[in-house]
Short mmCIF file of C-alpha atoms in Angstrom, two decimals:
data_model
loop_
_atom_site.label_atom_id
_atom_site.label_comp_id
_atom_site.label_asym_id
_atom_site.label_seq_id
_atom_site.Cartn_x
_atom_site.Cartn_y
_atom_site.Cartn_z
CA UNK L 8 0.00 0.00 0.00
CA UNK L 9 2.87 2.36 0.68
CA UNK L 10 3.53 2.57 -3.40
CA UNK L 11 -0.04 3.50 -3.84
CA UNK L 12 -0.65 7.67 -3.81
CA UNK L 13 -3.23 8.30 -2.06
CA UNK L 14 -6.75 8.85 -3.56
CA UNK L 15 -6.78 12.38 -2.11
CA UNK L 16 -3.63 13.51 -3.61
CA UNK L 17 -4.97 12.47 -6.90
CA UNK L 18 -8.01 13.78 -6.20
CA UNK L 19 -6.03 17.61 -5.89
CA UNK L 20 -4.16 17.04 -8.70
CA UNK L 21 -7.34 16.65 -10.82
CA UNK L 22 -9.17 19.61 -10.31
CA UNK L 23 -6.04 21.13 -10.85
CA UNK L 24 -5.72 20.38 -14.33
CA UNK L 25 -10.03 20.67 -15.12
CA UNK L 26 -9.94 23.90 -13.36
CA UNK L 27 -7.06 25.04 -15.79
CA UNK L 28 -8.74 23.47 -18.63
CA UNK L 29 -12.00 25.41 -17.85
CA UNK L 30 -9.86 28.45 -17.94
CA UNK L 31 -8.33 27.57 -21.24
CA UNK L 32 -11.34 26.91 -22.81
CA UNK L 33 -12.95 29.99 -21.97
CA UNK L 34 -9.77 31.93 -22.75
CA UNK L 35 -10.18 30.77 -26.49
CA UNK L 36 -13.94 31.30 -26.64
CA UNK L 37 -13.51 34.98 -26.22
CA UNK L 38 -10.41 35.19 -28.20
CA UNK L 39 -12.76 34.02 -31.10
CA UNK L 40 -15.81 36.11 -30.56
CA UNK L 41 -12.93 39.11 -30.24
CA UNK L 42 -11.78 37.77 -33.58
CA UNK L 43 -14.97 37.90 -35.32
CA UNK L 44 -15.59 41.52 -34.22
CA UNK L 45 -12.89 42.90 -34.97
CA UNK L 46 -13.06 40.73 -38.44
CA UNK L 47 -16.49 42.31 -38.94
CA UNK L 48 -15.02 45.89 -38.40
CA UNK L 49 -12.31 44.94 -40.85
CA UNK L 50 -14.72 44.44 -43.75
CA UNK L 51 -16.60 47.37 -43.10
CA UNK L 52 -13.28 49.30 -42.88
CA UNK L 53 -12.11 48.04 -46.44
CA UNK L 54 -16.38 48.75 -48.05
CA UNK L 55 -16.09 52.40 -46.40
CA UNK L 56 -12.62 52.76 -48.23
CA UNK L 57 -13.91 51.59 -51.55
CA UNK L 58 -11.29 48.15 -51.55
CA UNK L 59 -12.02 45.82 -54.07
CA UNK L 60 -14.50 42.84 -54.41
CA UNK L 61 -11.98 40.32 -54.46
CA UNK L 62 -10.19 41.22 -51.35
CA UNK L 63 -13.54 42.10 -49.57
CA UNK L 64 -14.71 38.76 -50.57
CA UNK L 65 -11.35 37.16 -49.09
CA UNK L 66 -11.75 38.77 -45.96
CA UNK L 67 -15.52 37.45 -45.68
CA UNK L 68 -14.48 33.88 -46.04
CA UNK L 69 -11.73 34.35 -43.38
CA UNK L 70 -15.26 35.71 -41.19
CA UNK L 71 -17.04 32.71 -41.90
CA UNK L 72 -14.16 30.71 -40.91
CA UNK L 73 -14.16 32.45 -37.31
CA UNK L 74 -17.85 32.26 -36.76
CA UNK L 75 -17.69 28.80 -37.47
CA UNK L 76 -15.30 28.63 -34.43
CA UNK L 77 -18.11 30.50 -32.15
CA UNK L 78 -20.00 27.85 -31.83
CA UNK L 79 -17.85 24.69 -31.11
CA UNK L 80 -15.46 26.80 -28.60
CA UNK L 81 -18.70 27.62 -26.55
CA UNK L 82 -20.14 23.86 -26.69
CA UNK L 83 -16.48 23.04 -25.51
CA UNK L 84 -16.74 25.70 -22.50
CA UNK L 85 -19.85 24.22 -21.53
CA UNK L 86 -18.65 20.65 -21.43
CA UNK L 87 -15.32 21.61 -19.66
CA UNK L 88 -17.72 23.44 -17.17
CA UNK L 89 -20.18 20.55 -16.39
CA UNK L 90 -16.80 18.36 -16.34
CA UNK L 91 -15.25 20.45 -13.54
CA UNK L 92 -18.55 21.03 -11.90
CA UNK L 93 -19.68 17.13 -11.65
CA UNK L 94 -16.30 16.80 -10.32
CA UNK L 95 -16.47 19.05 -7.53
CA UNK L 96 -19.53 17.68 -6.27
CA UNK L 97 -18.24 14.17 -6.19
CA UNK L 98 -14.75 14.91 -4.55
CA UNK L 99 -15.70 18.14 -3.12
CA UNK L 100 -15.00 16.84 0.86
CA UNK L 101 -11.50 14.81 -0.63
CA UNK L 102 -9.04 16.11 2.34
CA UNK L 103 -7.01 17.42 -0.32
CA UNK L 104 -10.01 19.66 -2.30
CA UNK L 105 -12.07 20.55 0.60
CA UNK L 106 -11.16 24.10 2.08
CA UNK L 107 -8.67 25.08 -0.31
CA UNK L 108 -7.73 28.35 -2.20
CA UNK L 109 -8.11 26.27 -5.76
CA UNK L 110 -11.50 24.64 -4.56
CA UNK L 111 -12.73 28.60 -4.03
CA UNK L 112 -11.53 29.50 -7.06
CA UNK L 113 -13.12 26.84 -8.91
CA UNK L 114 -16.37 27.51 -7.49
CA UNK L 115 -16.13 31.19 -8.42
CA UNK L 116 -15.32 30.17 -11.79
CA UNK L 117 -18.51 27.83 -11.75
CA UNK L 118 -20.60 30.77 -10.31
CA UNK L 119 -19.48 33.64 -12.82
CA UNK L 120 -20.33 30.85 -15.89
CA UNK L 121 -23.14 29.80 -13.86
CA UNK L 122 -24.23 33.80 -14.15
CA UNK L 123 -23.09 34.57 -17.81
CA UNK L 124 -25.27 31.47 -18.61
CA UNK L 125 -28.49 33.65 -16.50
CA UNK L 126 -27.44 36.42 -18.63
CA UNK L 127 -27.73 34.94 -21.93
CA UNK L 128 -31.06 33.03 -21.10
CA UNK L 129 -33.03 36.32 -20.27
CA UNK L 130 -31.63 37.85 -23.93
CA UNK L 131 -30.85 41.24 -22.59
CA UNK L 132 -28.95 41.59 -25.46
CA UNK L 133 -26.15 39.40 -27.08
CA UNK L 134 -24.04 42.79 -27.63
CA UNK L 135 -23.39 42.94 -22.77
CA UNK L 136 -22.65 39.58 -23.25
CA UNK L 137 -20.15 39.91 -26.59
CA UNK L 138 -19.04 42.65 -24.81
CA UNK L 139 -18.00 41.22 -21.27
CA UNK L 140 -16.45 38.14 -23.81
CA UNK L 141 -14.66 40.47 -25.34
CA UNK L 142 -13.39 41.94 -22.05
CA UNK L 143 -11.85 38.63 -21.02
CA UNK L 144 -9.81 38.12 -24.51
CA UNK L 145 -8.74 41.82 -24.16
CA UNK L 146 -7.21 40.70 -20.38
CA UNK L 147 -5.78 37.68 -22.20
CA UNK L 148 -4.26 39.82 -24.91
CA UNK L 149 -2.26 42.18 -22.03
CA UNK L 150 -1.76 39.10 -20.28
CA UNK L 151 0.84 37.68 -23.42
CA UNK L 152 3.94 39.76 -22.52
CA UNK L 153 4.73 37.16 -20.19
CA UNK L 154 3.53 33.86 -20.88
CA UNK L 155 0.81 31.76 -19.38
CA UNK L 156 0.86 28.68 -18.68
CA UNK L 157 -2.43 27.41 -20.55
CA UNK L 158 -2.92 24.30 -17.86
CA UNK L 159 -2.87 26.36 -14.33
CA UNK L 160 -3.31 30.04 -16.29
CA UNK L 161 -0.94 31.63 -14.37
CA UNK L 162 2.65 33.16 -15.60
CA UNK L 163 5.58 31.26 -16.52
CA UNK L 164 7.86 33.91 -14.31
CA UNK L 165 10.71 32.57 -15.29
CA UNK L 166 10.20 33.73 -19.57
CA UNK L 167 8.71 36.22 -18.56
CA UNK L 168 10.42 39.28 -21.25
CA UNK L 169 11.56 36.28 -23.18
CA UNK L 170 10.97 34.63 -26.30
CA UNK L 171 9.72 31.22 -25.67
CA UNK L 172 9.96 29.84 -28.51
CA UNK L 173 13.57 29.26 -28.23
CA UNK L 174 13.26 28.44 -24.71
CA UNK L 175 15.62 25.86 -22.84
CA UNK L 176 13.54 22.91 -21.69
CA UNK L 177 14.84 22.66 -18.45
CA UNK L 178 12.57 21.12 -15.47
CA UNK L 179 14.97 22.39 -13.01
CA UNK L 180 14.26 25.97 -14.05
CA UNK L 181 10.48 25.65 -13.42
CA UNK L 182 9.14 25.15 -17.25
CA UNK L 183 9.11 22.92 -20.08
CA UNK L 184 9.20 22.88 -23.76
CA UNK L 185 7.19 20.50 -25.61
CA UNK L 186 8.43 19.35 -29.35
CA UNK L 187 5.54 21.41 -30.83
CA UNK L 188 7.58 24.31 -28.91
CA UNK L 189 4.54 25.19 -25.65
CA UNK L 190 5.98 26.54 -22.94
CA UNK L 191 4.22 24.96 -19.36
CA UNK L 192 5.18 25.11 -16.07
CA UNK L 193 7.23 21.60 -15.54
CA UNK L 194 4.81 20.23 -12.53
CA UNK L 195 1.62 21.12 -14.08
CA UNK L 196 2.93 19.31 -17.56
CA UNK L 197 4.46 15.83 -15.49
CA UNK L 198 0.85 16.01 -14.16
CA UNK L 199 -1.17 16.61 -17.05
CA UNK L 200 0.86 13.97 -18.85
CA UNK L 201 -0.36 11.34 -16.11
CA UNK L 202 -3.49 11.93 -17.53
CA UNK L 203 -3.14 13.16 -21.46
CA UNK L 204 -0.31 12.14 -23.53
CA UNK L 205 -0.94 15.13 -26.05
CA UNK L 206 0.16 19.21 -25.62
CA UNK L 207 -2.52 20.95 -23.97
CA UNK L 208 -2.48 23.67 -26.41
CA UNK L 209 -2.43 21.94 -29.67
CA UNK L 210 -2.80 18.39 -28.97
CA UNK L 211 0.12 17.18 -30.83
CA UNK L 212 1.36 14.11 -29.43
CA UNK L 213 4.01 14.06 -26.78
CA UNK L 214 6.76 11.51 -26.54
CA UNK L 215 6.65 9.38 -23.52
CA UNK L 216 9.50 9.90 -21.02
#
């Protein structure tokens, strides 16, 4: 028994990573309602300044493409939400969940979907809700000087000011590099990849240890 980790430590590690997958998810759901507005504003841009058909008509598909995004990144907030939310409320008392900072946090997170969700339902107006969307992928967007790591959400401190892309992949200094060249923090990617063996931002495979 002394090999086997205990439930409750697995337990912590699990919201964890569904907490931080919630996040992600509704990180790229704005990013892509942001995207559509400000694809919509291009168009009209180009029309007012008399561009021509063919480049107006380029820009449209490249519209149709990121409304066509809307909809699946919002059915994929929605299960990631339910996921995280079914799993509080099975190992909400775990001695590991119960009482902690990450437990409140997740709830919060459950409560403010929980009340964009009211929002929607009474239809007072789709342009508060595009609007406080839009808010959170602006945040995002100041967010990027330093980078985020996309499984916890919170800064990589340590390439922070630096490119990443070129980033050493060095556990001991607090991050890894993936092959598909993601930058996470090295704990939260050794746990994901007890669970997933695939980037959590692309879902390229990884190679096994």
């Amino acid at each position: 028994s002394a090999a086997m980790p205990p439930k409750a430590a697995t337990a912590g590690k699990t919201l964890r990573i569904k907490f931080g997958t919630a996040k992600r998810v509704k990180k790229e759901a704005a990013s892509y309602v942001k995207e559509v507005d400000a694809q919509k504003a291009k168009i009209a841009k180009m029309r007012a300044d008399g561009a021509d058909d063919h480049d107006v008509r380029q820009q449209e598909n490249v519209l149709t493409e990121s409304e066509a995004m809307v909809p699946d990144s919002q059915r994929r907030l929605a299960a990631a939400v339910d996921d995280l939310r079914a799993f509080i409320s099975v190992n909400g008392e775990d001695e590991t969940v119960a009482g902690t900072e990450l437990l409140d946090e997740a709830k919060a997170f459950l409560a403010e979907a929980d009340e964009a969700d009211g929002g929607a339902e009474d239809g007072a107006g789709g342009d508060d809700d595009d609007d406080d969307v839009s808010g959170a992928a602006a945040s995002g967007d100041d967010e990027s000087a330093a980078p985020d790591c996309v499984i916890c959400m919170c800064e990589i401190e340590q390439l922070a000011g630096a490119a990443s892309g070129r980033a050493s992949a060095s556990a001991s200094r607090g991050y890894m590099v993936t092959p598909c060249d993601h930058v996470f923090h090295a704990e939260c990617l050794q746990q994901w990849m007890d669970v997933k063996m695939e980037c959590p931002t692309c879902r390229a495979a990884l190679p096994t240890p």
